[in-house]
Structure formats: structure tokens, C-alpha cells
Amino acid sequence: LVFAVSHTTRAPRRGEVDGKDYHFVDAATFQRMVDEERFLEHAEYGHNHYGTSSDEVLPRIARGTDVILEIEVQGAAQVRERHPEAVSIFVMPPSFEALRQRLVARNLDGPEAVRHRLALSLREMKRYREYDFVIINDEAARASEALAAILLAGRHRRAGVEERAEAILRSFEEAFRREPVEVSNPPASRR
């Protein structure tokens, strides 16, 4: 399980590390990546551009690694359109006041930026119905457990295990071809 590191045109905040928190790029580099169709998803959010490169995600998925994209609703819609097999999860704060307090407590943005983020959040909240799952992030432990349960269930979707399941089925069919076994109806079970 890994988090994808997104690209952004915004400046790093205090303590953020290039390549770990984001890939910080200038607007020209970002636009060139858009033009070259290198993004799995990209969008403008809060006067900056964000995007997740296909190279960051697709090779990992091909190796069987679950990849979490922490993206906003525009990008999530692009991913669902291009990759309908993707599992989408909307993480929702327990209330407006809780989100406001979290943004202020982070002390990473000024009052105007916090107000802008809160205004955007209403538009985003209205789109939660588009997602496969919703996690209400009221308690970190409970939200983590919900995420783990969703990931575990996703790993056992038929499409994800089909190749292995078909191999097991073939092993049964081959065994019965080599040595036919007569199958009779089992006796009725008692309760």
C-alpha cells in the first residue's frame, strides 16, 4: 500500500519536502505534462494546479500494489471515468465546524485561504454520492479501520482474483479428467 505523490504548482508549505509531500513544479512544467497526457488526473484547486502522473500509479498497480490517491473531486471524476474499476472513497469531516477547526489548527494557511477552502468544501460535499464508499473522519482510529476494510474487500473482488481463481478451477477440472470421481448427493444434514 502506497500513497501516490502528486504534482502541484503551489509553493511548498513549511516543512514540506519535494518528492515526498508533492512534486513541486512550475506552471510551464505542469502544462507540458498535461499536453503530453502524463497525468492520470489533474485539476485546478484553490488557484493552484494538482495532478497525479500515470507513472506514479500504473506501474505499481501492475505489480499488485494498492495505490491511494489523495485527490479532489474533479480529479476523482477523471479517474472514475478512465478507470471504472478504481475504488473511490470520499473522506468527509464530521461537520463544518470540525473542518474549520482542523484547517485553522494546522496553521498552514492564512484566514483568507481557510475561508476559500471552506467555500470549496461545500461544493465537494455535495458530490459524495458519486463515490463507492464514504468515510466520516470523526475519529482517526475508526476512519483507519474503515479504510483498511475497504482495501481488504477490494483485494477480494472477483475481477482482482479471477486469474488465480481460474487456475484453481482448472486444477480441479484436470484432476477430475485424470481420475473421474463419482459425485453423489450428500446426505441431508441435521441441525
mmCIF file of C-alpha atoms in Angstrom:
data_model
loop_
_atom_site.group_PDB
_atom_site.id
_atom_site.type_symbol
_atom_site.label_atom_id
_atom_site.label_comp_id
_atom_site.label_asym_id
_atom_site.label_seq_id
_atom_site.Cartn_x
_atom_site.Cartn_y
_atom_site.Cartn_z
ATOM 1 C CA LEU A 1 0.000 0.000 0.000
ATOM 2 C CA VAL A 2 1.428 3.374 -1.017
ATOM 3 C CA PHE A 3 0.261 6.940 -1.350
ATOM 4 C CA ALA A 4 0.798 8.497 -4.752
ATOM 5 C CA VAL A 5 2.815 11.714 -4.641
ATOM 6 C CA SER A 6 1.028 14.362 -6.710
ATOM 7 C CA HIS A 7 2.486 17.215 -8.704
ATOM 8 C CA THR A 8 1.500 20.772 -7.833
ATOM 9 C CA THR A 9 2.223 24.295 -8.967
ATOM 10 C CA ARG A 10 1.824 25.748 -5.475
ATOM 11 C CA ALA A 11 4.810 26.684 -3.367
ATOM 12 C CA PRO A 12 5.878 24.253 -0.620
ATOM 13 C CA ARG A 13 4.454 24.949 2.812
ATOM 14 C CA ARG A 14 6.594 24.977 5.910
ATOM 15 C CA GLY A 15 8.120 21.524 6.419
ATOM 16 C CA GLU A 16 7.035 20.025 3.078
ATOM 17 C CA VAL A 17 9.637 18.055 1.152
ATOM 18 C CA ASP A 18 9.791 17.886 -2.656
ATOM 19 C CA GLY A 19 9.210 14.322 -3.851
ATOM 20 C CA LYS A 20 7.734 13.241 -0.509
ATOM 21 C CA ASP A 21 4.776 15.543 0.090
ATOM 22 C CA TYR A 22 4.412 16.715 -3.526
ATOM 23 C CA HIS A 23 6.443 17.081 -6.673
ATOM 24 C CA PHE A 24 6.648 20.887 -6.763
ATOM 25 C CA VAL A 25 6.814 22.149 -10.359
ATOM 26 C CA ASP A 26 6.334 25.451 -12.119
ATOM 27 C CA ALA A 27 3.268 26.203 -14.235
ATOM 28 C CA ALA A 28 5.117 25.611 -17.536
ATOM 29 C CA THR A 29 6.302 22.154 -16.455
ATOM 30 C CA PHE A 30 2.822 21.248 -15.254
ATOM 31 C CA GLN A 31 1.229 22.393 -18.525
ATOM 32 C CA ARG A 32 3.788 20.430 -20.551
ATOM 33 C CA MET A 33 2.832 17.301 -18.563
ATOM 34 C CA VAL A 34 -0.853 17.987 -19.302
ATOM 35 C CA ASP A 35 -0.087 18.449 -23.009
ATOM 36 C CA GLU A 36 1.909 15.197 -23.058
ATOM 37 C CA GLU A 37 -1.021 13.399 -21.334
ATOM 38 C CA ARG A 38 1.226 12.265 -18.491
ATOM 39 C CA PHE A 39 -1.417 12.733 -15.798
ATOM 40 C CA LEU A 40 -3.868 10.101 -14.635
ATOM 41 C CA GLU A 41 -5.858 13.040 -13.309
ATOM 42 C CA HIS A 42 -5.316 16.768 -12.891
ATOM 43 C CA ALA A 43 -7.316 19.773 -11.763
ATOM 44 C CA GLU A 44 -7.168 23.310 -10.519
ATOM 45 C CA TYR A 45 -7.863 23.662 -6.821
ATOM 46 C CA GLY A 46 -7.500 26.775 -4.709
ATOM 47 C CA HIS A 47 -5.799 28.768 -7.508
ATOM 48 C CA ASN A 48 -3.134 26.085 -7.998
ATOM 49 C CA HIS A 49 -2.850 23.041 -10.238
ATOM 50 C CA TYR A 50 -2.563 19.490 -8.948
ATOM 51 C CA GLY A 51 -2.135 16.227 -10.801
ATOM 52 C CA THR A 52 -1.149 12.601 -10.316
ATOM 53 C CA SER A 53 1.127 11.227 -13.004
ATOM 54 C CA SER A 54 0.323 7.897 -14.604
ATOM 55 C CA ASP A 55 3.950 6.854 -13.998
ATOM 56 C CA GLU A 56 3.372 7.317 -10.264
ATOM 57 C CA VAL A 57 0.396 4.927 -10.210
ATOM 58 C CA LEU A 58 0.030 2.455 -13.092
ATOM 59 C CA PRO A 59 3.333 0.527 -12.709
ATOM 60 C CA ARG A 60 2.590 -0.028 -9.019
ATOM 61 C CA ILE A 61 -0.905 -1.305 -9.735
ATOM 62 C CA ALA A 62 0.548 -3.642 -12.375
ATOM 63 C CA ARG A 63 2.802 -5.087 -9.643
ATOM 64 C CA GLY A 64 -0.223 -5.677 -7.391
ATOM 65 C CA THR A 65 0.336 -2.732 -5.054
ATOM 66 C CA ASP A 66 -2.669 -0.768 -3.816
ATOM 67 C CA VAL A 67 -2.172 2.938 -4.530
ATOM 68 C CA ILE A 68 -4.083 5.652 -2.689
ATOM 69 C CA LEU A 69 -4.621 8.936 -4.494
ATOM 70 C CA GLU A 70 -5.434 11.844 -2.207
ATOM 71 C CA ILE A 71 -7.233 13.998 -4.761
ATOM 72 C CA GLU A 72 -10.141 16.394 -5.018
ATOM 73 C CA VAL A 73 -13.475 15.738 -6.712
ATOM 74 C CA GLN A 74 -12.522 16.904 -10.238
ATOM 75 C CA GLY A 75 -9.570 14.524 -10.355
ATOM 76 C CA ALA A 76 -11.567 11.704 -8.812
ATOM 77 C CA ALA A 77 -14.192 12.058 -11.556
ATOM 78 C CA GLN A 78 -11.442 11.758 -14.190
ATOM 79 C CA VAL A 79 -10.055 8.611 -12.548
ATOM 80 C CA ARG A 80 -13.514 7.008 -12.307
ATOM 81 C CA GLU A 81 -14.162 7.802 -15.981
ATOM 82 C CA ARG A 82 -10.823 6.450 -17.219
ATOM 83 C CA HIS A 83 -10.573 3.549 -14.739
ATOM 84 C CA PRO A 84 -14.068 2.420 -13.698
ATOM 85 C CA GLU A 85 -12.500 -0.481 -11.778
ATOM 86 C CA ALA A 86 -10.931 2.006 -9.337
ATOM 87 C CA VAL A 87 -12.430 2.075 -5.852
ATOM 88 C CA SER A 88 -13.475 5.600 -4.910
ATOM 89 C CA ILE A 89 -13.671 6.731 -1.300
ATOM 90 C CA PHE A 90 -14.944 10.124 -0.159
ATOM 91 C CA VAL A 91 -13.460 11.186 3.168
ATOM 92 C CA MET A 92 -15.817 13.604 4.888
ATOM 93 C CA PRO A 93 -15.265 15.640 8.042
ATOM 94 C CA PRO A 94 -17.878 15.107 10.779
ATOM 95 C CA SER A 95 -19.086 18.718 10.478
ATOM 96 C CA PHE A 96 -18.346 22.134 9.024
ATOM 97 C CA GLU A 97 -17.047 23.333 12.376
ATOM 98 C CA ALA A 98 -14.692 20.353 12.698
ATOM 99 C CA LEU A 99 -13.181 21.088 9.275
ATOM 100 C CA ARG A 100 -12.831 24.779 10.106
ATOM 101 C CA GLN A 101 -11.064 23.964 13.365
ATOM 102 C CA ARG A 102 -8.728 21.488 11.627
ATOM 103 C CA LEU A 103 -7.745 23.994 8.947
ATOM 104 C CA VAL A 104 -7.118 26.757 11.495
ATOM 105 C CA ALA A 105 -5.192 24.417 13.844
ATOM 106 C CA ARG A 106 -2.846 23.344 11.023
ATOM 107 C CA ASN A 107 -1.681 26.938 10.909
ATOM 108 C CA LEU A 108 -0.501 26.468 7.310
ATOM 109 C CA ASP A 109 -2.824 28.934 5.607
ATOM 110 C CA GLY A 110 -3.950 32.455 6.366
ATOM 111 C CA PRO A 111 -7.567 33.355 7.194
ATOM 112 C CA GLU A 112 -8.443 34.133 3.555
ATOM 113 C CA ALA A 113 -7.086 30.782 2.323
ATOM 114 C CA VAL A 114 -9.028 28.954 5.068
ATOM 115 C CA ARG A 115 -12.244 30.754 4.057
ATOM 116 C CA HIS A 116 -11.612 29.828 0.418
ATOM 117 C CA ARG A 117 -11.015 26.146 1.332
ATOM 118 C CA LEU A 118 -14.225 26.083 3.374
ATOM 119 C CA ALA A 119 -16.183 27.583 0.463
ATOM 120 C CA LEU A 120 -14.818 24.892 -1.856
ATOM 121 C CA SER A 121 -15.698 22.193 0.670
ATOM 122 C CA LEU A 122 -19.447 22.790 0.337
ATOM 123 C CA ARG A 123 -19.291 22.118 -3.418
ATOM 124 C CA GLU A 124 -17.258 18.989 -2.766
ATOM 125 C CA MET A 125 -19.542 17.665 -0.021
ATOM 126 C CA LYS A 126 -22.461 17.730 -2.442
ATOM 127 C CA ARG A 127 -20.638 15.192 -4.636
ATOM 128 C CA TYR A 128 -20.141 12.444 -2.039
ATOM 129 C CA ARG A 129 -22.893 10.376 -3.695
ATOM 130 C CA GLU A 130 -20.624 9.796 -6.716
ATOM 131 C CA TYR A 131 -18.246 7.623 -4.677
ATOM 132 C CA ASP A 132 -18.302 3.908 -3.890
ATOM 133 C CA PHE A 133 -17.629 4.473 -0.179
ATOM 134 C CA VAL A 134 -17.817 7.325 2.313
ATOM 135 C CA ILE A 135 -15.654 7.523 5.421
ATOM 136 C CA ILE A 136 -16.654 10.091 8.014
ATOM 137 C CA ASN A 137 -13.379 11.119 9.575
ATOM 138 C CA ASP A 138 -14.643 11.798 13.094
ATOM 139 C CA GLU A 139 -12.127 9.576 14.859
ATOM 140 C CA ALA A 140 -8.761 8.662 13.316
ATOM 141 C CA ALA A 141 -8.761 5.034 14.502
ATOM 142 C CA ARG A 142 -12.273 4.366 13.208
ATOM 143 C CA ALA A 143 -11.532 6.061 9.869
ATOM 144 C CA SER A 144 -8.345 3.969 9.513
ATOM 145 C CA GLU A 145 -10.274 0.770 10.234
ATOM 146 C CA ALA A 146 -12.876 1.691 7.620
ATOM 147 C CA LEU A 147 -10.152 2.343 5.045
ATOM 148 C CA ALA A 148 -8.459 -0.977 5.858
ATOM 149 C CA ALA A 149 -11.775 -2.830 5.483
ATOM 150 C CA ILE A 150 -12.431 -1.209 2.092
ATOM 151 C CA LEU A 151 -8.931 -2.062 0.865
ATOM 152 C CA LEU A 152 -9.232 -5.650 2.061
ATOM 153 C CA ALA A 153 -12.620 -6.051 0.376
ATOM 154 C CA GLY A 154 -11.220 -4.538 -2.817
ATOM 155 C CA ARG A 155 -8.408 -7.101 -2.913
ATOM 156 C CA HIS A 156 -11.020 -9.859 -2.987
ATOM 157 C CA ARG A 157 -13.188 -8.526 -5.784
ATOM 158 C CA ARG A 158 -13.802 -11.209 -8.373
ATOM 159 C CA ALA A 159 -12.057 -9.232 -11.110
ATOM 160 C CA GLY A 160 -8.937 -8.945 -8.970
ATOM 161 C CA VAL A 161 -8.644 -12.646 -8.204
ATOM 162 C CA GLU A 162 -10.088 -14.015 -11.440
ATOM 163 C CA GLU A 163 -6.764 -15.224 -12.857
ATOM 164 C CA ARG A 164 -5.930 -17.152 -9.686
ATOM 165 C CA ALA A 165 -9.500 -18.456 -9.291
ATOM 166 C CA GLU A 166 -9.500 -19.716 -12.891
ATOM 167 C CA ALA A 167 -6.189 -21.528 -12.276
ATOM 168 C CA ILE A 168 -7.693 -23.238 -9.217
ATOM 169 C CA LEU A 169 -10.789 -24.205 -11.202
ATOM 170 C CA ARG A 170 -8.572 -25.666 -13.966
ATOM 171 C CA SER A 171 -6.687 -27.721 -11.373
ATOM 172 C CA PHE A 172 -9.981 -29.281 -10.266
ATOM 173 C CA GLU A 173 -11.077 -29.936 -13.844
ATOM 174 C CA GLU A 174 -7.715 -31.554 -14.707
ATOM 175 C CA ALA A 175 -7.830 -33.703 -11.578
ATOM 176 C CA PHE A 176 -11.290 -34.990 -12.473
ATOM 177 C CA ARG A 177 -10.236 -35.655 -16.082
ATOM 178 C CA ARG A 178 -7.295 -37.745 -14.873
ATOM 179 C CA GLU A 179 -9.299 -39.630 -12.297
ATOM 180 C CA PRO A 180 -13.059 -39.266 -12.623
ATOM 181 C CA VAL A 181 -14.840 -39.235 -9.309
ATOM 182 C CA GLU A 182 -18.474 -40.095 -8.966
ATOM 183 C CA VAL A 183 -20.309 -37.405 -7.091
ATOM 184 C CA SER A 184 -23.423 -38.445 -5.239
ATOM 185 C CA ASN A 185 -25.834 -36.291 -3.379
ATOM 186 C CA PRO A 186 -24.647 -35.801 0.198
ATOM 187 C CA PRO A 187 -26.922 -36.930 2.994
ATOM 188 C CA ALA A 188 -29.238 -34.291 4.400
ATOM 189 C CA SER A 189 -27.581 -32.510 7.280
ATOM 190 C CA ARG A 190 -29.136 -32.370 10.698
ATOM 191 C CA ARG A 191 -29.458 -29.160 12.611
#
